[in-house]
Coordinates of C-alpha atoms in Angstrom, one line a residue:
Chain A
M29 CA 118.5 84.0 116.7
A30 CA 114.9 85.5 116.6
A31 CA 112.2 83.2 118.4
I32 CA 109.9 81.3 116.4
L33 CA 106.6 82.7 117.6
Q34 CA 106.3 85.7 120.3
L35 CA 102.6 86.1 121.8
Q36 CA 102.6 90.2 123.4
N37 CA 99.8 91.0 125.5
I38 CA 97.2 88.4 123.6
T39 CA 93.9 88.9 124.8
K40 CA 90.7 86.8 123.6
T41 CA 87.1 87.4 125.1
F42 CA 84.1 85.1 123.7
G43 CA 81.1 87.1 124.7
K44 CA 81.6 88.6 128.5
Q45 CA 83.8 85.8 129.3
R46 CA 88.0 86.3 128.7
A47 CA 89.6 83.0 127.6
L48 CA 92.9 84.6 127.2
N49 CA 94.4 87.5 129.4
H50 CA 97.3 89.4 128.3
V51 CA 99.0 86.4 127.3
N52 CA 103.0 86.9 126.8
L53 CA 105.1 83.4 125.2
T54 CA 108.1 83.1 123.3
I55 CA 108.9 80.3 121.8
Q56 CA 112.8 79.5 120.6
P57 CA 114.1 77.5 117.3
G58 CA 114.5 74.1 118.6
D59 CA 112.1 74.7 121.7
I60 CA 109.8 71.2 122.2
Y61 CA 107.4 73.8 124.3
G62 CA 104.9 71.8 127.1
L63 CA 101.7 74.0 127.3
I64 CA 100.3 72.8 130.7
G65 CA 96.9 73.4 132.0
R66 CA 93.5 72.4 133.1
N67 CA 90.6 71.7 130.9
G68 CA 89.0 75.3 130.2
A69 CA 92.6 77.1 131.0
G70 CA 93.0 78.7 127.1
K71 CA 95.4 75.6 126.0
T72 CA 93.1 75.3 122.2
T73 CA 92.4 78.9 122.3
I74 CA 95.9 79.8 122.3
L75 CA 96.9 77.8 119.5
K76 CA 93.9 78.5 117.6
T77 CA 95.1 81.5 118.1
I78 CA 98.2 81.2 116.4
V79 CA 96.7 79.4 113.5
Q80 CA 94.5 82.2 113.0
L81 CA 91.4 80.1 113.3
L82 CA 90.6 82.9 115.6
Y83 CA 91.4 86.1 116.3
P84 CA 92.8 88.1 119.3
N85 CA 90.4 90.9 120.9
E86 CA 94.0 92.3 121.8
G87 CA 97.8 92.1 121.6
S88 CA 100.2 90.7 118.8
I89 CA 101.1 87.7 117.3
T90 CA 104.8 87.4 115.9
L91 CA 105.4 84.3 113.7
F92 CA 108.6 84.0 111.8
S93 CA 109.1 87.5 112.1
A94 CA 105.7 88.3 110.4
T95 CA 103.0 90.2 113.2
S96 CA 100.2 90.8 110.4
G97 CA 98.6 90.4 107.6
K98 CA 99.5 88.3 104.8
D99 CA 103.1 88.0 106.2
Y100 CA 101.6 86.4 108.8
T101 CA 99.2 83.9 106.5
K102 CA 102.1 83.1 104.5
Q103 CA 104.2 82.4 107.6
L104 CA 101.9 80.0 108.8
K105 CA 102.7 78.2 105.9
R106 CA 105.8 77.1 107.5
T107 CA 103.7 75.2 110.6
G108 CA 101.9 72.2 110.8
S109 CA 99.4 71.7 112.8
V110 CA 96.9 69.2 114.4
I111 CA 94.2 71.7 116.3
E112 CA 91.6 70.1 118.5
T113 CA 90.8 66.5 117.8
P114 CA 92.4 65.5 113.9
V115 CA 89.9 65.7 111.1
A116 CA 90.1 64.6 107.3
N117 CA 88.0 63.0 104.5
N118 CA 86.0 60.4 105.9
Q119 CA 85.5 58.8 103.0
L120 CA 89.2 58.2 101.8
T121 CA 91.9 55.9 103.0
A122 CA 95.2 57.2 104.6
R123 CA 97.0 57.1 101.7
Q124 CA 94.5 59.4 99.8
N125 CA 93.4 61.8 102.4
L126 CA 97.5 62.6 102.5
T127 CA 97.1 62.5 98.2
Y128 CA 94.3 65.4 98.7
Y129 CA 96.5 67.2 101.0
C130 CA 99.5 67.3 99.1
K131 CA 97.5 68.9 96.2
I132 CA 96.2 71.3 98.2
K133 CA 99.7 72.1 100.1
G134 CA 100.6 71.6 96.2
I135 CA 103.2 69.3 97.1
V136 CA 104.8 67.5 94.0
D137 CA 107.3 65.7 96.1
K138 CA 106.3 61.9 95.1
D139 CA 107.7 60.2 97.8
A140 CA 106.3 62.6 100.6
I141 CA 103.1 60.9 101.0
D142 CA 105.3 57.6 101.1
D143 CA 107.8 59.2 104.1
A144 CA 105.0 60.8 106.1
L145 CA 103.3 57.6 106.3
K146 CA 106.5 55.3 106.9
F147 CA 107.0 58.2 109.8
V148 CA 103.9 58.1 111.4
G149 CA 103.6 54.1 111.2
L150 CA 100.3 54.1 108.9
T151 CA 102.0 51.9 105.9
D152 CA 99.9 48.7 106.3
T153 CA 96.1 50.5 106.7
G154 CA 95.5 49.8 103.5
K155 CA 92.0 50.1 102.0
K156 CA 90.7 51.4 105.5
K157 CA 89.1 54.7 105.5
F158 CA 89.5 57.1 107.7
K159 CA 86.1 56.7 109.4
D160 CA 86.6 53.2 110.4
F161 CA 89.8 54.3 111.9
S162 CA 91.0 53.7 115.9
L163 CA 91.3 57.3 117.4
G164 CA 95.3 56.6 117.7
M165 CA 95.4 55.9 113.8
K166 CA 93.5 58.9 113.8
Q167 CA 96.0 61.1 115.6
K168 CA 98.6 59.6 113.4
L169 CA 97.0 60.5 110.1
G170 CA 96.9 63.7 111.7
L171 CA 100.5 64.2 112.2
A172 CA 101.8 62.9 109.0
I173 CA 99.3 65.4 107.1
A174 CA 100.8 68.5 109.4
L175 CA 104.2 66.8 108.6
L176 CA 103.7 66.7 104.8
N177 CA 105.0 70.3 104.0
K178 CA 108.5 69.5 106.1
P179 CA 107.0 72.9 108.7
D180 CA 109.8 74.4 110.8
F181 CA 107.4 74.8 113.6
L182 CA 104.6 72.3 114.5
I183 CA 101.6 72.9 116.7
L184 CA 99.7 69.6 117.8
D185 CA 97.1 70.4 120.4
E186 CA 96.6 67.3 122.9
P187 CA 98.2 64.8 120.4
I188 CA 98.0 61.8 123.5
N189 CA 94.4 62.0 124.6
G190 CA 92.9 58.9 124.1
L191 CA 95.9 56.9 123.2
D192 CA 97.1 53.7 124.8
P193 CA 100.5 53.4 127.1
I194 CA 102.4 51.8 123.6
A195 CA 100.5 54.4 121.3
I196 CA 101.5 57.6 123.5
A197 CA 105.5 56.0 124.0
D198 CA 105.5 55.2 119.8
F199 CA 103.8 59.1 119.8
R200 CA 106.7 61.0 122.1
K201 CA 109.6 59.0 120.4
L202 CA 108.4 60.6 116.6
L203 CA 108.2 63.7 118.2
V204 CA 112.0 63.8 120.2
K205 CA 113.0 62.1 116.6
L206 CA 111.6 65.2 114.7
N207 CA 113.2 67.5 117.4
Q208 CA 116.3 66.4 117.1
T209 CA 116.6 64.8 113.5
Q210 CA 115.0 68.0 111.7
G211 CA 115.4 70.6 114.3
M212 CA 111.8 70.9 114.3
T213 CA 110.4 73.6 116.6
I214 CA 107.6 72.0 118.6
L215 CA 104.9 73.5 120.4
I216 CA 102.2 71.0 122.0
S217 CA 99.6 71.2 124.5
S218 CA 98.9 67.9 126.7
H219 CA 97.5 67.2 130.4
I220 CA 99.5 64.1 130.4
L221 CA 102.2 66.0 132.5
E222 CA 104.5 62.8 133.2
E223 CA 104.8 62.3 128.9
L224 CA 105.0 65.6 128.5
Y225 CA 108.0 65.7 130.9
Q226 CA 109.4 63.2 129.4
M227 CA 109.3 65.1 125.9
A228 CA 109.6 69.1 126.1
T229 CA 112.8 71.4 126.6
R230 CA 110.3 73.7 128.4
F231 CA 107.1 74.4 130.0
G232 CA 104.6 77.0 130.0
I233 CA 101.8 76.7 133.2
I234 CA 98.6 78.5 131.6
D235 CA 95.4 79.1 133.9
H236 CA 92.6 81.0 133.5
G237 CA 93.7 82.5 130.6
T238 CA 96.7 83.7 131.9
I239 CA 100.7 82.5 131.6
I240 CA 101.8 82.0 135.2
K241 CA 104.8 80.4 135.2
E242 CA 107.3 79.6 132.0
L243 CA 110.5 77.8 133.2
T244 CA 113.0 75.4 131.1
K245 CA 113.3 72.1 132.1
D246 CA 116.4 72.3 133.6
E247 CA 114.8 74.9 135.9
F248 CA 112.4 72.7 136.9
D249 CA 114.3 70.0 137.7
A250 CA 116.7 72.2 140.0
Q251 CA 113.3 72.8 141.5
S252 CA 112.3 69.4 141.4
R253 CA 115.3 67.4 143.5
E254 CA 114.8 65.0 145.5
Y255 CA 114.6 66.2 149.2
I256 CA 113.7 65.2 152.7
K257 CA 110.7 66.0 154.1
L258 CA 110.5 66.8 157.5
Q259 CA 107.2 66.8 160.1
V260 CA 108.4 68.3 163.6
D261 CA 106.2 70.2 166.5
Q262 CA 108.9 73.3 166.8
P263 CA 110.2 74.0 163.2
K264 CA 112.2 77.0 164.2
L265 CA 113.9 74.1 167.0
A266 CA 114.6 71.4 164.5
A267 CA 116.4 74.0 162.1
T268 CA 118.4 75.1 165.0
V269 CA 119.4 71.7 165.5
L270 CA 120.2 71.3 161.8
N271 CA 122.4 74.8 161.4
K272 CA 124.5 72.6 164.7
M273 CA 125.2 69.9 161.9
G274 CA 126.1 72.0 159.5
I275 CA 123.1 71.5 157.4
D276 CA 122.1 74.5 155.9
D277 CA 120.4 73.5 152.2
F278 CA 116.7 73.7 154.1
K279 CA 113.5 75.6 153.9
V280 CA 111.0 75.8 156.2
I281 CA 107.6 75.1 154.3
D282 CA 105.1 75.3 156.8
Q283 CA 104.0 75.3 160.7
H284 CA 105.5 71.8 160.5
T285 CA 107.4 71.0 157.7
L286 CA 110.9 71.7 156.7
N287 CA 112.5 70.3 153.3
I288 CA 116.1 69.5 153.7
Y289 CA 118.0 69.0 149.8
D290 CA 120.9 68.0 151.6
L291 CA 120.4 64.2 150.6
S292 CA 123.8 62.9 152.5
L293 CA 122.0 63.6 155.9
D294 CA 121.9 60.5 157.7
N295 CA 118.2 60.1 158.7
A296 CA 118.6 58.2 161.9
A297 CA 121.4 60.4 163.7
L298 CA 119.2 63.5 162.4
V299 CA 116.2 62.2 164.3
E300 CA 118.2 61.1 167.6
M301 CA 119.4 65.1 167.2
L302 CA 115.6 66.3 167.5
V303 CA 114.8 63.8 170.0
A304 CA 117.6 65.1 172.3
A305 CA 116.5 68.7 171.7
S306 CA 112.8 67.5 172.9
V307 CA 111.4 68.0 168.9
S308 CA 108.8 65.4 168.2
V309 CA 109.3 64.0 164.9
T310 CA 106.2 62.7 163.1
T311 CA 107.1 62.1 159.2
I312 CA 110.4 62.2 158.0
V313 CA 110.2 61.0 154.5
R314 CA 112.4 60.8 151.0
E315 CA 110.6 63.1 148.6
H316 CA 110.5 64.7 144.7
I317 CA 107.9 67.2 143.0
N318 CA 107.2 65.8 139.8
L319 CA 105.4 67.6 136.8
E320 CA 102.3 66.6 138.1
N321 CA 103.0 67.9 141.5
Y322 CA 104.7 71.1 140.7
F323 CA 101.5 71.8 138.1
K324 CA 99.4 71.0 141.3
S325 CA 101.2 74.0 143.2
I326 CA 102.1 76.5 140.7
V327 CA 98.1 76.3 139.8
S328 CA 96.9 76.6 143.7
E329 CA 98.9 79.0 144.3
N330 CA 97.3 81.4 141.8
E331 CA 93.9 80.4 143.0
V332 CA 94.9 81.9 146.5
T333 CA 96.6 84.9 144.9
P334 CA 95.3 85.3 141.5
N335 CA 97.1 87.0 138.8
A336 CA 99.7 87.5 141.0
Chain B
M4 CA 93.2 78.1 94.0
L5 CA 94.2 75.7 90.7
N6 CA 95.9 73.5 94.2
M7 CA 92.1 73.4 95.7
A8 CA 90.1 72.5 92.5
R9 CA 92.8 69.4 92.1
A10 CA 91.9 68.1 95.3
D11 CA 88.4 68.5 95.4
M12 CA 88.3 66.9 92.4
Y13 CA 90.6 64.3 93.6
R14 CA 88.3 63.7 96.6
L15 CA 84.6 63.7 94.4
F16 CA 86.3 60.9 92.0
H17 CA 87.0 58.8 95.4
S18 CA 83.8 59.3 96.6
K19 CA 80.8 56.6 96.5
G20 CA 78.6 60.0 96.7
F21 CA 79.6 61.1 93.1
Y22 CA 79.3 58.1 91.5
I23 CA 76.0 57.8 93.0
T24 CA 74.3 61.0 92.4
Q25 CA 75.4 60.3 88.5
I26 CA 74.0 57.4 88.1
L27 CA 70.4 58.4 89.7
M28 CA 70.6 60.9 87.4
I29 CA 71.2 58.8 84.4
I30 CA 68.3 56.2 85.5
V31 CA 66.0 59.0 86.0
T32 CA 66.7 60.4 82.7
T33 CA 66.8 57.3 80.8
I34 CA 63.1 56.3 81.9
S35 CA 62.4 60.1 81.0
I36 CA 63.8 59.6 77.3
L37 CA 62.5 56.3 77.1
T38 CA 58.9 56.9 78.2
S39 CA 59.0 60.0 76.1
T40 CA 57.4 61.8 79.4
I41 CA 58.5 64.6 81.3
G42 CA 57.3 66.1 84.6
I43 CA 57.4 69.3 86.6
I44 CA 58.8 69.6 89.9
G45 CA 56.8 71.7 92.2
G46 CA 54.1 72.8 90.4
G47 CA 55.2 75.1 87.6
S48 CA 52.7 77.4 85.1
D49 CA 50.6 76.1 82.9
A50 CA 53.0 78.0 80.2
L51 CA 55.2 74.9 81.1
S52 CA 52.5 72.7 81.4
N53 CA 51.7 73.6 77.5
F54 CA 55.5 73.1 76.5
Q55 CA 55.4 69.5 78.0
A56 CA 52.3 68.0 76.7
T57 CA 53.3 69.7 73.2
N58 CA 56.7 68.1 73.2
Q59 CA 55.4 64.9 74.3
R60 CA 53.2 64.7 71.1
V61 CA 56.0 64.6 68.9
V62 CA 59.2 61.5 68.5
W63 CA 62.2 62.4 70.9
T64 CA 65.1 62.8 69.0
G65 CA 68.4 64.6 70.4
V66 CA 67.3 67.7 69.5
Q67 CA 64.2 67.1 70.2
C68 CA 65.2 65.5 73.8
V69 CA 67.0 68.2 74.8
K70 CA 65.0 70.8 74.0
A71 CA 61.9 68.3 76.0
M72 CA 63.7 67.6 78.5
S73 CA 65.2 71.2 79.3
S74 CA 62.0 71.9 81.2
E75 CA 63.2 69.3 83.5
T76 CA 66.3 70.8 84.5
S77 CA 65.1 71.7 87.8
A78 CA 65.2 68.5 88.5
L79 CA 69.5 69.3 88.4
I80 CA 68.6 70.6 91.8
Y81 CA 69.0 67.2 92.9
F82 CA 71.7 66.1 91.4
I83 CA 73.3 69.1 92.3
L84 CA 72.8 69.0 96.0
P85 CA 74.7 66.1 96.7
L86 CA 77.8 67.8 94.8
F87 CA 77.8 71.0 97.1
I88 CA 77.7 68.7 99.7
M89 CA 80.9 66.7 98.8
T90 CA 82.4 70.2 98.0
I91 CA 81.5 72.7 100.7
G92 CA 78.8 71.3 103.7
F93 CA 81.8 68.3 104.6
E94 CA 84.1 70.8 104.7
F95 CA 82.5 72.5 107.9
S96 CA 80.4 69.5 108.9
R97 CA 83.3 67.8 109.6
Q98 CA 85.6 70.5 110.2
I99 CA 88.0 69.9 107.2
Y100 CA 88.3 73.5 106.7
K101 CA 91.1 73.7 109.9
N102 CA 93.9 72.3 107.5
P103 CA 93.6 74.9 104.6
L104 CA 92.9 77.7 107.2
S105 CA 95.6 76.7 109.6
S106 CA 98.9 76.4 106.8
G107 CA 98.5 79.3 104.9
M108 CA 95.5 80.0 103.3
T109 CA 93.5 83.3 103.8
R110 CA 89.7 82.4 104.2
L111 CA 89.6 84.5 101.3
N112 CA 91.5 82.4 99.1
Y113 CA 89.4 79.7 100.8
F114 CA 86.0 81.2 100.1
I115 CA 86.7 81.5 96.8
S116 CA 87.8 78.7 96.0
K117 CA 85.5 76.7 97.1
Y118 CA 82.4 78.7 95.7
V119 CA 84.5 78.7 92.2
I120 CA 85.4 75.1 92.0
F121 CA 81.5 74.7 93.4
L122 CA 80.8 76.6 90.3
L123 CA 82.7 74.5 87.6
I124 CA 80.8 71.3 89.1
S125 CA 77.7 73.1 88.8
A126 CA 78.2 73.7 85.2
C127 CA 79.9 70.3 84.0
Q128 CA 76.8 68.9 85.4
V129 CA 74.6 70.8 83.3
I130 CA 76.5 70.2 80.5
F131 CA 76.3 66.0 81.4
Y132 CA 73.1 66.2 81.6
Y133 CA 72.5 67.7 78.3
L134 CA 75.1 65.6 76.6
F135 CA 73.6 62.5 78.0
I136 CA 70.0 63.1 77.2
F137 CA 70.7 64.0 73.9
L138 CA 73.2 61.0 73.1
A139 CA 70.6 58.6 75.0
G140 CA 67.8 60.5 72.5
G141 CA 69.9 60.0 69.2
F142 CA 70.8 56.4 69.9
K143 CA 67.2 56.1 70.2
N144 CA 65.7 57.3 67.7
G145 CA 68.2 59.3 65.7
F146 CA 70.3 62.7 66.7
G147 CA 67.7 65.1 64.4
K148 CA 69.0 68.4 62.5
I149 CA 71.4 70.4 64.3
T150 CA 70.9 73.9 63.3
G151 CA 72.9 76.6 64.1
H152 CA 69.4 78.5 66.2
F153 CA 69.0 75.1 68.4
L154 CA 72.9 75.4 69.3
I155 CA 72.7 79.7 70.3
K156 CA 69.2 78.4 71.8
L157 CA 70.5 75.5 74.1
L158 CA 73.5 77.8 74.4
Q159 CA 71.1 80.7 76.2
T160 CA 68.8 78.5 78.0
S161 CA 71.6 76.2 79.4
S162 CA 73.7 79.3 80.5
I163 CA 70.5 81.1 82.0
Q164 CA 69.7 77.6 84.0
L165 CA 73.2 77.5 85.3
L166 CA 72.7 81.0 86.4
E167 CA 68.9 80.5 88.2
L168 CA 70.5 76.7 89.3
S169 CA 73.3 79.1 91.2
A170 CA 71.1 81.5 92.8
I171 CA 69.0 78.5 94.7
F172 CA 72.8 77.4 95.5
A173 CA 74.3 80.7 96.9
I174 CA 71.4 81.1 99.4
S175 CA 72.5 77.8 100.0
T176 CA 76.3 78.8 100.4
L177 CA 74.9 81.8 102.6
V178 CA 73.1 79.3 104.8
M179 CA 75.7 77.0 105.0
Y180 CA 78.2 79.8 106.0
L181 CA 75.6 81.6 108.4
F182 CA 74.8 78.7 110.6
F183 CA 78.3 75.8 109.2
S184 CA 75.2 73.2 109.4
T185 CA 75.0 70.8 106.1
I186 CA 71.7 69.9 107.2
T187 CA 70.1 73.4 106.9
A188 CA 71.8 74.0 103.9
V189 CA 70.2 71.1 102.6
V190 CA 66.3 71.6 103.4
T191 CA 66.8 75.5 102.0
T192 CA 67.9 74.1 98.9
I193 CA 64.8 72.0 98.6
L194 CA 62.1 74.3 101.0
F195 CA 63.3 78.2 99.5
P196 CA 62.2 77.3 95.0
L197 CA 59.3 75.6 96.4
I198 CA 58.2 78.7 99.0
I199 CA 58.7 80.8 95.8
T200 CA 56.3 78.8 93.7
V201 CA 54.4 79.1 96.1
L202 CA 54.1 82.7 96.7
V203 CA 54.1 83.0 92.9
Q204 CA 51.4 80.7 92.7
I205 CA 49.3 83.1 95.9
F206 CA 50.1 86.3 95.0
T207 CA 49.6 86.8 90.9
K208 CA 49.9 90.1 91.2
Q209 CA 53.3 90.5 92.8
H210 CA 55.3 90.0 89.3
W211 CA 58.3 90.5 90.8
L212 CA 58.0 87.7 92.7
K213 CA 58.1 85.6 89.3
Y214 CA 62.2 86.8 89.0
F215 CA 62.6 85.0 92.1
S216 CA 61.1 81.8 91.3
F217 CA 64.8 80.6 90.4
Q218 CA 63.4 76.1 90.0
N219 CA 60.3 77.5 87.4
N220 CA 63.1 80.3 85.6
V221 CA 65.2 76.9 84.9
D222 CA 62.5 75.1 83.5
S223 CA 61.0 77.5 81.3
A224 CA 64.1 79.0 80.5
Y225 CA 64.0 77.7 76.6
F226 CA 60.5 78.0 75.5
T227 CA 60.1 81.9 77.5
H228 CA 59.9 84.7 75.1
Y229 CA 61.0 87.1 78.2
T230 CA 60.9 90.9 76.5
S231 CA 65.0 92.3 76.7
G232 CA 63.4 94.5 80.0
Q233 CA 62.5 91.3 81.8
M234 CA 65.4 89.3 80.7
N235 CA 67.6 91.8 82.1
Q236 CA 65.4 91.8 85.4
L237 CA 66.1 87.9 85.2
L238 CA 69.5 88.4 84.9
L239 CA 69.6 91.3 87.5
V240 CA 67.8 89.3 90.8
G241 CA 69.9 86.7 89.2
F242 CA 73.7 87.6 89.7
G243 CA 72.0 89.9 92.5
T244 CA 71.1 86.9 94.2
I245 CA 74.5 85.3 93.8
I246 CA 76.1 88.9 95.0
V247 CA 74.6 89.4 98.1
C248 CA 74.4 85.8 99.2
L249 CA 78.0 85.6 98.6
V250 CA 79.2 88.6 99.9
L251 CA 76.9 88.0 103.2
A252 CA 78.2 84.7 103.6
F253 CA 81.9 85.6 103.4
L254 CA 82.0 88.6 106.1
S255 CA 80.2 86.6 108.4
F256 CA 82.9 83.6 107.6
R257 CA 85.9 86.3 107.4
K258 CA 86.4 86.8 111.0
R259 CA 84.4 84.1 112.6
N260 CA 85.6 82.4 115.6
L261 CA 86.6 78.7 114.1

């Protein structure tokens, strides 16, 4: 099946500053692609480039098999997006704003507005105008506007920023529902990583304008499985002890640390064996890598070896 | 473009600002008609003053109201300005352009749609202005004799006035697209005609300047007897200003980082 979106060697500069540096990214149908990065890493620039609010200096973007010109712009009609902050007409209510955008998009389905309002939970805002909305309500209306034309591909830029925990959970449920019931492909940028972990099926980590890591949720889960963190004075000797105990699923991390992935291990027995072999144990604790820690470690590696 | 026009009209009719603008225009013109007085905004010329003085001495029937008030039509700058802000200004000050542009509308389509809609709204405002004046004057002192000459003259006058007003707002549009600032565009709309009026009065030998005095040309459109050559130059400068400003505005917008 053809990819929904493909960025090839996209470079974007603002003056002398290079915001995107040869970005390659592919989104497959049905993906919920989580774009992770620090502030200023290039997340919004990527999203703006996709929807043609910015034009790249180099590279090509393919959207629904269209690469450039009128075809590409035409395919943008199959997308819905909320880039940066949600925008709408201040003096209009939620329903009036949706009516306005229905007219622009040429949507004649009479139920479209009610469906969108119901879907995002804004049916009871009455005569309240957009300018008086809370941030959460604005985010929801932004999503409703993006969903009006029932897009195949939804692009969201930090949609859960500023939302309270309940609103965040609601928003997550909405997106997962769209993905699972309507088969909508979603590209979402965020730095609230625990939330992103709960909804995304693939992740792309961007730093200094470059995608430094792409992985599926399954690949991440495999890397983030629980382990026993063991800190000793002589890791080589500790490794020998582990081998003698028949344990080979472990990794020496640094001069004092080993990660042991075999969780059937009896910690007390291990400590006893290590002490008997004159290995001094300072720490033995169960840990696991969450997305946040994983992101930090990947970005730290990139700081040491940039563009590696 | 039709979709955008429908949407913009919907937004306009749901904006308090639109109704406040129309009510203010009605109040100002009603006061002028009831008191049979007209004024000059931002200077003007001796010919304009004479025209107004002559008109203030006769009974203001509907037809006479239209003739007299045609010399105060530059007030429409201030009654079209809010519509300009509501149609084009808010798009940029509130970044509302992001929604249509990110969902499949080309920048050319967007640019043309916005300008054409604004032009139509401006034309409607000119029509509404004259219609109201005619009716208000008619109800006060009778409608007067509507001759074919009057209708042709009115059509010519309102067309030239729309052209000259559009030239002023083409400059505002250029400023809007260059700076994405509603305030800068508003200030330009108000100051540019005044500055040109002052320059015309200072540099009296620079005859070409009068063709750029759009505000004065609006007010004197009914009674001015230009030669055909002068009229051609007036139209050329008006159309030229609109085209140059719009082309520059679009070139600045076409590849701009939004």
